[in-house]
Short mmCIF file of C-alpha atoms in Angstrom, two decimals:
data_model
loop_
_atom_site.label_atom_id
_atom_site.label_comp_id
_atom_site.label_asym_id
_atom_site.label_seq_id
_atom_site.Cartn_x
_atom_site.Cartn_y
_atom_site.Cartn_z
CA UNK O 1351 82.46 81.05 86.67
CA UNK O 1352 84.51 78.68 88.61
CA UNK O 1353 85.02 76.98 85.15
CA UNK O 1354 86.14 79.82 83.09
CA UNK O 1355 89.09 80.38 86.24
CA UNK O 1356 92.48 80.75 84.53
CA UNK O 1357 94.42 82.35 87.61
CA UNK O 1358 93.69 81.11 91.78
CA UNK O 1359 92.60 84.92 92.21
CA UNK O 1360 90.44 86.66 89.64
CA UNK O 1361 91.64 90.25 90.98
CA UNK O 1362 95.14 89.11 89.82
CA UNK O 1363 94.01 88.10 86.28
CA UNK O 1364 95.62 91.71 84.46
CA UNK O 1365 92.14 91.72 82.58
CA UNK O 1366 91.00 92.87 85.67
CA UNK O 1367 93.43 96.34 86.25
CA UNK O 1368 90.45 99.02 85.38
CA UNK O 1369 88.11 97.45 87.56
CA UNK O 1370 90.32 97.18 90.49
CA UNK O 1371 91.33 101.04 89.80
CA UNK O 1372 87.26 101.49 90.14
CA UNK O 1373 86.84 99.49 93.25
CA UNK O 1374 89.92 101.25 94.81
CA UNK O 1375 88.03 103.99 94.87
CA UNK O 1376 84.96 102.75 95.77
CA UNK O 1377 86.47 101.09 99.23
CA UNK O 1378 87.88 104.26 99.95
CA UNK O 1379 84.82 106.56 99.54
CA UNK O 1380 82.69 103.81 101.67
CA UNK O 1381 85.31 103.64 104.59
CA UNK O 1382 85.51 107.40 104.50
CA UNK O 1383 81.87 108.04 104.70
CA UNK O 1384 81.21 104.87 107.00
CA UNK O 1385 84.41 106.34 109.01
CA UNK O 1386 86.13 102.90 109.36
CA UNK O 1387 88.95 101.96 110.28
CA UNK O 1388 89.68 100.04 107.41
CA UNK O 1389 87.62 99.27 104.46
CA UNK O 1390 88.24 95.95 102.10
CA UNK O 1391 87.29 93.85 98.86
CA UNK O 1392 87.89 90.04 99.80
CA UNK O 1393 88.04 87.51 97.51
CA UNK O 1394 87.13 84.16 98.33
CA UNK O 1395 88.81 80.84 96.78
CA UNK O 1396 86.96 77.67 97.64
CA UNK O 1397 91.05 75.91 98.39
CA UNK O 1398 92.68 78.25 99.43
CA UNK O 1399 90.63 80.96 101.46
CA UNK O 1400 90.25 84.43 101.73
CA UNK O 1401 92.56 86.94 100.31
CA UNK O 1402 92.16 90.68 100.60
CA UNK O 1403 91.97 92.06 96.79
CA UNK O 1404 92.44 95.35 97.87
CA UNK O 1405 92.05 97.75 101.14
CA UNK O 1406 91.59 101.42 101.82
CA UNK O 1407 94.27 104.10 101.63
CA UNK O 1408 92.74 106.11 104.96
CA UNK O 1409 95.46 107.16 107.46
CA UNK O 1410 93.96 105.13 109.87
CA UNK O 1411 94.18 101.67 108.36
CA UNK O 1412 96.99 99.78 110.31
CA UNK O 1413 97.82 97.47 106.88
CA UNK O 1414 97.27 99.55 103.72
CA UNK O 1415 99.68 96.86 101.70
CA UNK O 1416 97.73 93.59 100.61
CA UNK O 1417 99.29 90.44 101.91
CA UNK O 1418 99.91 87.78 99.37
CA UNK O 1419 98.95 85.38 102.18
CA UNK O 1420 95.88 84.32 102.43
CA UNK O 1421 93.61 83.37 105.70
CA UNK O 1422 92.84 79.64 105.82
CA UNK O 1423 89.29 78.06 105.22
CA UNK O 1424 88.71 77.27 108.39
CA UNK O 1425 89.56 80.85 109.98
CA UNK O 1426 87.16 82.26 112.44
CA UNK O 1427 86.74 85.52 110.19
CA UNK O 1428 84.03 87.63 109.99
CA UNK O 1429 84.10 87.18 105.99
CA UNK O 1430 84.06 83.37 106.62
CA UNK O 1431 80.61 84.02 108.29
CA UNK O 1432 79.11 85.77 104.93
CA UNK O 1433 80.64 83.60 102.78
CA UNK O 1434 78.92 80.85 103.66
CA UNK O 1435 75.76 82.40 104.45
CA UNK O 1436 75.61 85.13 101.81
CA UNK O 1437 74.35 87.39 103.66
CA UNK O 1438 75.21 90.90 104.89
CA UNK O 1439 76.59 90.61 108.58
CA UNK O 1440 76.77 93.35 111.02
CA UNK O 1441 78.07 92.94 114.15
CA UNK O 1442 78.53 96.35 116.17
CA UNK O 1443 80.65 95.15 119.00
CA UNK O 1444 82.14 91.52 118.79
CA UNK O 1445 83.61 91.81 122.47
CA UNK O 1446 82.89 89.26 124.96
CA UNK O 1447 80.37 87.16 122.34
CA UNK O 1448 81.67 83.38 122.25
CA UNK O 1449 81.47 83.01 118.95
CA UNK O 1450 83.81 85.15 118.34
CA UNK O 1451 86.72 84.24 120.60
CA UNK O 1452 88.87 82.72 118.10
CA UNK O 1453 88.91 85.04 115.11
CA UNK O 1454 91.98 86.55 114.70
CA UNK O 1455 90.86 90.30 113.44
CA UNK O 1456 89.41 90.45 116.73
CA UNK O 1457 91.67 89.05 118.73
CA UNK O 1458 95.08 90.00 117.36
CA UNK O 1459 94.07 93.29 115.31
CA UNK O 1460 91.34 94.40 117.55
CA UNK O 1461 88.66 95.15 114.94
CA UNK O 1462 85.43 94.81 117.65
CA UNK O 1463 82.75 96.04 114.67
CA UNK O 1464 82.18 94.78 111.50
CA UNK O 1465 80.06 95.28 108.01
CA UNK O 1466 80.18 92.91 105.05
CA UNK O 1467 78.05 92.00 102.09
CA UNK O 1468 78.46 89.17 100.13
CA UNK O 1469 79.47 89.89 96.18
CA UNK O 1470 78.72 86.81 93.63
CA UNK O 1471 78.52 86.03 90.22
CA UNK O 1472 75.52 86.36 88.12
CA UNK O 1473 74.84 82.69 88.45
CA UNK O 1474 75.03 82.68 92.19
CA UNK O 1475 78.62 81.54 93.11
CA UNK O 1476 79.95 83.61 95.99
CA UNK O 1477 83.20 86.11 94.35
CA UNK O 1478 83.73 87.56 98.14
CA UNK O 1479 82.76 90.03 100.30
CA UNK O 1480 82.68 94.34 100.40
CA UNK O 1481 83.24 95.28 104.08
CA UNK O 1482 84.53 97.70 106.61
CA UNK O 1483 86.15 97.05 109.82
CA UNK O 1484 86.52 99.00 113.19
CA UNK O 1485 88.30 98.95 116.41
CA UNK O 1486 85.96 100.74 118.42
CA UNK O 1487 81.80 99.44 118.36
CA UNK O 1488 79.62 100.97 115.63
CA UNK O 1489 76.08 102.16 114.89
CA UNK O 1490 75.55 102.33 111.49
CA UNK O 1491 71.90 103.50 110.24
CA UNK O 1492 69.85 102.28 108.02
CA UNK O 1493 70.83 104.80 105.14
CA UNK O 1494 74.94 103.37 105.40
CA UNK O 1495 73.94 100.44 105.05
CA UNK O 1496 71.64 100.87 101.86
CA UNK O 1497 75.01 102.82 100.67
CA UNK O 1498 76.60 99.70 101.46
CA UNK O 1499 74.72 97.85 98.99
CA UNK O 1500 75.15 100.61 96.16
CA UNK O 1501 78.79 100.27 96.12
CA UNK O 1502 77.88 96.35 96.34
CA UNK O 1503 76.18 96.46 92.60
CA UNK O 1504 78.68 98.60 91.23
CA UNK O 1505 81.02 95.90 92.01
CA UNK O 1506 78.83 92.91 90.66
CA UNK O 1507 78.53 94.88 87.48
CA UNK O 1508 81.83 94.83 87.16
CA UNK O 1509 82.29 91.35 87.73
CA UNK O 1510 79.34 90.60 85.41
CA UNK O 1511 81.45 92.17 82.37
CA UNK O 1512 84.55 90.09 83.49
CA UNK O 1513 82.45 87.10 83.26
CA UNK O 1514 81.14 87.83 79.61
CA UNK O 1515 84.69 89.07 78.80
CA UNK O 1516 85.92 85.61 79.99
CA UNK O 1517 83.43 83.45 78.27
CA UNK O 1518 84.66 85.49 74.78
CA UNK O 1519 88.23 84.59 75.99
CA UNK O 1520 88.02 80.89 76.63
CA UNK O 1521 86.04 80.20 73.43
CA UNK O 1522 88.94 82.05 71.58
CA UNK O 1523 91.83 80.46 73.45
CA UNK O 1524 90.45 76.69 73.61
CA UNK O 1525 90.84 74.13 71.23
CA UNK O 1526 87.83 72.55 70.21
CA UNK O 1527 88.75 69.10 69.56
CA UNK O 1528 90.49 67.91 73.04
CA UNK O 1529 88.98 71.07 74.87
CA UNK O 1530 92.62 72.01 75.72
CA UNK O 1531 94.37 75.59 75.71
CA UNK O 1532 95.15 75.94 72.20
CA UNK O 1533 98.53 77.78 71.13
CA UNK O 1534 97.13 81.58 71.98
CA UNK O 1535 95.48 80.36 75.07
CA UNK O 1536 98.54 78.41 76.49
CA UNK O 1537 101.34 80.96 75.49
CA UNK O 1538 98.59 83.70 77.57
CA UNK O 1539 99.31 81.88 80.78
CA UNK O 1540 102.20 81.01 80.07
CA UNK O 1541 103.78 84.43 79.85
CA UNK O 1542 102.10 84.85 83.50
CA UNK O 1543 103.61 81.44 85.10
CA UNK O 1544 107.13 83.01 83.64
CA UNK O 1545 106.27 86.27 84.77
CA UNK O 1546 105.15 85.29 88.54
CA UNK O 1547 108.50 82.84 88.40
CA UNK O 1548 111.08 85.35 87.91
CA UNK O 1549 109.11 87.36 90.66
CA UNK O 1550 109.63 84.75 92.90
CA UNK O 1551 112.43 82.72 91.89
CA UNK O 1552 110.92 79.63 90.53
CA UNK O 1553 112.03 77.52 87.87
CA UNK O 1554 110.73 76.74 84.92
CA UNK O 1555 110.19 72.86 83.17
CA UNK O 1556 108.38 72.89 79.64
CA UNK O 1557 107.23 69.34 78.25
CA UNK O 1558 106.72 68.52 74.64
CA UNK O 1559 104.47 66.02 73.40
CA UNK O 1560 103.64 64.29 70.22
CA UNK O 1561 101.61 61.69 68.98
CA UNK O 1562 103.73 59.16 67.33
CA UNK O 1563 102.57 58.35 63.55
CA UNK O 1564 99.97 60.67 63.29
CA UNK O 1565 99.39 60.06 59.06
CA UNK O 1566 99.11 56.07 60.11
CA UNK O 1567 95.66 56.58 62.33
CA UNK O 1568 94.62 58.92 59.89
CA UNK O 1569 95.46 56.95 56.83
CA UNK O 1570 95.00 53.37 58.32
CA UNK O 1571 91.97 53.64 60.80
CA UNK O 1572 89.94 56.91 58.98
CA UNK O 1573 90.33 60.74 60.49
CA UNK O 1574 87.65 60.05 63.09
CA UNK O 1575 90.22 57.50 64.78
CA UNK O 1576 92.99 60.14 64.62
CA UNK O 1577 90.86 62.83 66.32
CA UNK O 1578 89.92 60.05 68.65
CA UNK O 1579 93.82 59.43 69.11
CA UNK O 1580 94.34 63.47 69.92
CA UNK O 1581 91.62 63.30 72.26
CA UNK O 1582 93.36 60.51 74.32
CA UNK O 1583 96.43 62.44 74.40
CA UNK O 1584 94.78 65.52 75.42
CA UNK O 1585 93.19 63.83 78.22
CA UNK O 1586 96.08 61.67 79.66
CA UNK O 1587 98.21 65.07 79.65
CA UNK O 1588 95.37 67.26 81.26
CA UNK O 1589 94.65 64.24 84.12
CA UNK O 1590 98.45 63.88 84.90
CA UNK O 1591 99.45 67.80 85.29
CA UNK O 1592 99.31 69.22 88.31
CA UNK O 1593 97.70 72.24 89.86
CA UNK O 1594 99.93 74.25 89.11
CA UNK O 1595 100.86 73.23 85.47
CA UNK O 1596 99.06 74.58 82.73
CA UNK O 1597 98.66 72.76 78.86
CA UNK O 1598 97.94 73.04 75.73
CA UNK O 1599 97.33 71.59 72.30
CA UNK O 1600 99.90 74.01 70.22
CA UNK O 1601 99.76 72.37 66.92
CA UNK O 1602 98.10 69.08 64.88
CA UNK O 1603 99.72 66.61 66.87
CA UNK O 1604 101.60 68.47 69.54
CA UNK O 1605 101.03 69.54 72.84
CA UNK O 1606 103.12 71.42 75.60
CA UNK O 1607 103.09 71.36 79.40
CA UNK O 1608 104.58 74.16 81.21
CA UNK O 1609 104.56 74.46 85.49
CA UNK O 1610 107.18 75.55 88.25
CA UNK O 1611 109.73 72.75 89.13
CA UNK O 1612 112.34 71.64 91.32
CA UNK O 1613 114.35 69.59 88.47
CA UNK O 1614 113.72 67.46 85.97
CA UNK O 1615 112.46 64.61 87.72
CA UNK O 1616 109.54 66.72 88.30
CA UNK O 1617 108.90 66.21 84.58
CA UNK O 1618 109.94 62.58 83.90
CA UNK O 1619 107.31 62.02 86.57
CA UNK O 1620 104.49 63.85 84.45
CA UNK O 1621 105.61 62.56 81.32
CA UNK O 1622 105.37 58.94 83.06
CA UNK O 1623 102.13 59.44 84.00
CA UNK O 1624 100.98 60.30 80.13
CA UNK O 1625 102.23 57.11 79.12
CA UNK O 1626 100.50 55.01 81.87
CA UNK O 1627 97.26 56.68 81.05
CA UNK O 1628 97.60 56.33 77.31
CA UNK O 1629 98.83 52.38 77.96
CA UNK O 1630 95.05 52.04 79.47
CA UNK O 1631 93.02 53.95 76.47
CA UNK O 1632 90.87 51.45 73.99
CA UNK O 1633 89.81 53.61 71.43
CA UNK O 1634 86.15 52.37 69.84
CA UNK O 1635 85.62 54.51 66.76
CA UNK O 1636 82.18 54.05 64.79
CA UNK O 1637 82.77 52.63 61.21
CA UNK O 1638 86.89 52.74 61.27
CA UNK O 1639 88.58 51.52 58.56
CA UNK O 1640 89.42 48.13 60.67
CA UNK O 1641 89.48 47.50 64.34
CA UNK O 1642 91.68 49.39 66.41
CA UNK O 1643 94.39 47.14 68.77
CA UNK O 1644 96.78 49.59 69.30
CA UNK O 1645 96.96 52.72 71.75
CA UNK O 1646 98.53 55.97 71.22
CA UNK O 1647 102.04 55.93 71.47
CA UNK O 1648 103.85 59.71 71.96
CA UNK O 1649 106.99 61.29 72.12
CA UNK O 1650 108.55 63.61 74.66
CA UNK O 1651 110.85 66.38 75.38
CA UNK O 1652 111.14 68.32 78.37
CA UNK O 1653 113.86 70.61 79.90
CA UNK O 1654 114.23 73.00 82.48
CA UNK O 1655 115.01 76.85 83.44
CA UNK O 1656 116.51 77.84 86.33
CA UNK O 1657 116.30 80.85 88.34
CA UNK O 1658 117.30 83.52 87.10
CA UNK O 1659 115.15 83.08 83.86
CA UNK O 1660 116.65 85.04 80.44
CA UNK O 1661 115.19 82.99 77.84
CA UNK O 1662 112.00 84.14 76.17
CA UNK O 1663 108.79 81.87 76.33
CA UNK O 1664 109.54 81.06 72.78
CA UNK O 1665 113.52 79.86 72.88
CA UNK O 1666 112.45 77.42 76.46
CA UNK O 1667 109.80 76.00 73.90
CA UNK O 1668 112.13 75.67 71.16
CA UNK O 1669 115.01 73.53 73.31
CA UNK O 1670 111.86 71.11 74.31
CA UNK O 1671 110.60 71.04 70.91
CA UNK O 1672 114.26 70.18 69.79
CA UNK O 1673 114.70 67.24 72.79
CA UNK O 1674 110.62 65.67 71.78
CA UNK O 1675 112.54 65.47 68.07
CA UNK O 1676 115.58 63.90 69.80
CA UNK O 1677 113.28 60.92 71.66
CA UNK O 1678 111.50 60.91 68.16
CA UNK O 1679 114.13 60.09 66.63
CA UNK O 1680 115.55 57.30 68.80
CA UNK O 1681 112.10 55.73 68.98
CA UNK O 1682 112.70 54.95 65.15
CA UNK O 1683 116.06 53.26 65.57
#
């Protein structure tokens, strides 16, 4: 699954808004009948930590709004523990116990008792954790506890139709010669980086990219060399992107890079990159027309959107198409 991840947190993928409606419900029928203080999904990323996906709604729970921050890796959290153990943890009254004295839900939001089950993917990988916190110790029986795990398979199912639903999605959305986003799949995520930019005031740098003399690799070195040429392209963009950016292959011989920026020198830097990686490709294609000396050569246009963003997805990608043209261009001169 970790593969097939498109977004840093699967709960905020939107393909995911009926499910979450489901497990809303869920977390607050299991902290009612548990009577919790406070009942959670978390979701685990392997960089970045543990984020709550959603809590209950009970009058008693002290933070009923999700945080968009999450706890750190190495956070003495009860989840922490069943992450990396998958397995359920009880603990009925963490006072005074050692290995406890540095987690923060006891310490600073007083939760003493705790209940969590792991929740993974149907090959194994840990998605997070179902669980219920308390600020007062708890005996739960036997029977809560088998509830526990009821509510637990409800939610794997779930995430076992997200998986299949994302498989369906990627092989739709990729391109299968460089393996790339093609132009549905990058324009998807695309429309989310712009969306989750004007949320938070980001700006916005789009990069266009084409390989130089596309007609003379096919024409002078065979179509296997020019698919070999898009390949190398493909893979110096997709190793010199960061995190954060996201790419695609949007047409025969272009591609686009789109991420949040400072400036432009954000860009020159990625586009720099590309070129250094492409300087170092020796392409060996089986039965070419005649030996290949040459690497790919591209050409480039990238501009920026600042903050506040009123273009559509389609005019930014139309002013970088029009400045890759404009290097084009001068490259012939």
């Amino acid at each position: 699954m970790v593969l097939l991840r498109k977004v840093d947190w699967i709960t905020q993928d939107e393909a995911m808004t009926a499910s979450l409606d489901k497990w809303q419900r869920v977390v607050d029928l299991m902290t009612e009948l548990l009577g919790a203080t406070a009942g959670y999904v978390v979701e685990y990323n392997e960089k970045y930590g543990y984020r709550a996906a959603l809590t209950s709604q009970n009058p008693d729970n002290p933070h009923p709004h999700i945080s968009e921050k999450p706890e750190p890796l190495d956070s003495n959290v009860y989840c922490r523990r069943v992450v990396e153990t998958k397995l359920a943890l009880y603990e009925r009254d963490a006072r005074d116990k050692p290995e406890w004295a540095d987690n923060p839900e006891l310490t600073e939001e007083g939760y003493v008792s705790y209940l969590g089950i792991p929740l993974l993917w149907p090959n194994g990988t840990v998605f997070g954790t179902l669980c219920v916190f308390d600020r007062k110790p708890t005996e739960y029986d036997d029977t809560l506890q088998e509830l526990m795990e009821v509510f637990r398979d409800l939610i794997e199912a779930d995430l076992r139709l997200y998986e299949q639903y994302e498989i369906m999605r990627n092989l739709s959305m990729s391109d299968p010669l460089t393996g790339m986003n093609n132009r549905a799949g990058f324009e998807l995520l695309a429309h989310q980086k712009i969306r989750i930019a004007k949320r938070y005031h980001h700006h916005i740098g789009i990069i266009f990219i084409d390989l130089d003399n596309m007609k003379h690799w096919n024409d002078d070195y065979g179509h296997a060399a020019g698919d070999s040429a898009l390949r190398a392209v493909g893979n110096a963009i997709s190793e010199s992107i960061r995190e954060v950016d996201i790419c695609g292959r949007i047409g025969g011989d272009e591609f686009a890079v789109l991420g949040y920026v400072r400036n432009r020198g954000d860009l020159t830097t990625i586009v720099t990159r590309v070129r250094n990686a492409l300087d170092q490709v020796k392409l060996t294609v089986p039965n070419s027309k005649s030996p290949i000396r040459e690497t790919p050569q591209i050409s480039s246009g990238a501009s920026v959107f600042f903050h506040p963003l009123d273009k559509s997805l389609e005019d930014m990608m139309a002013v970088a198409d029009m400045e890759m043209y404009r290097d084009k261009k001068s490259r012939r001169k």
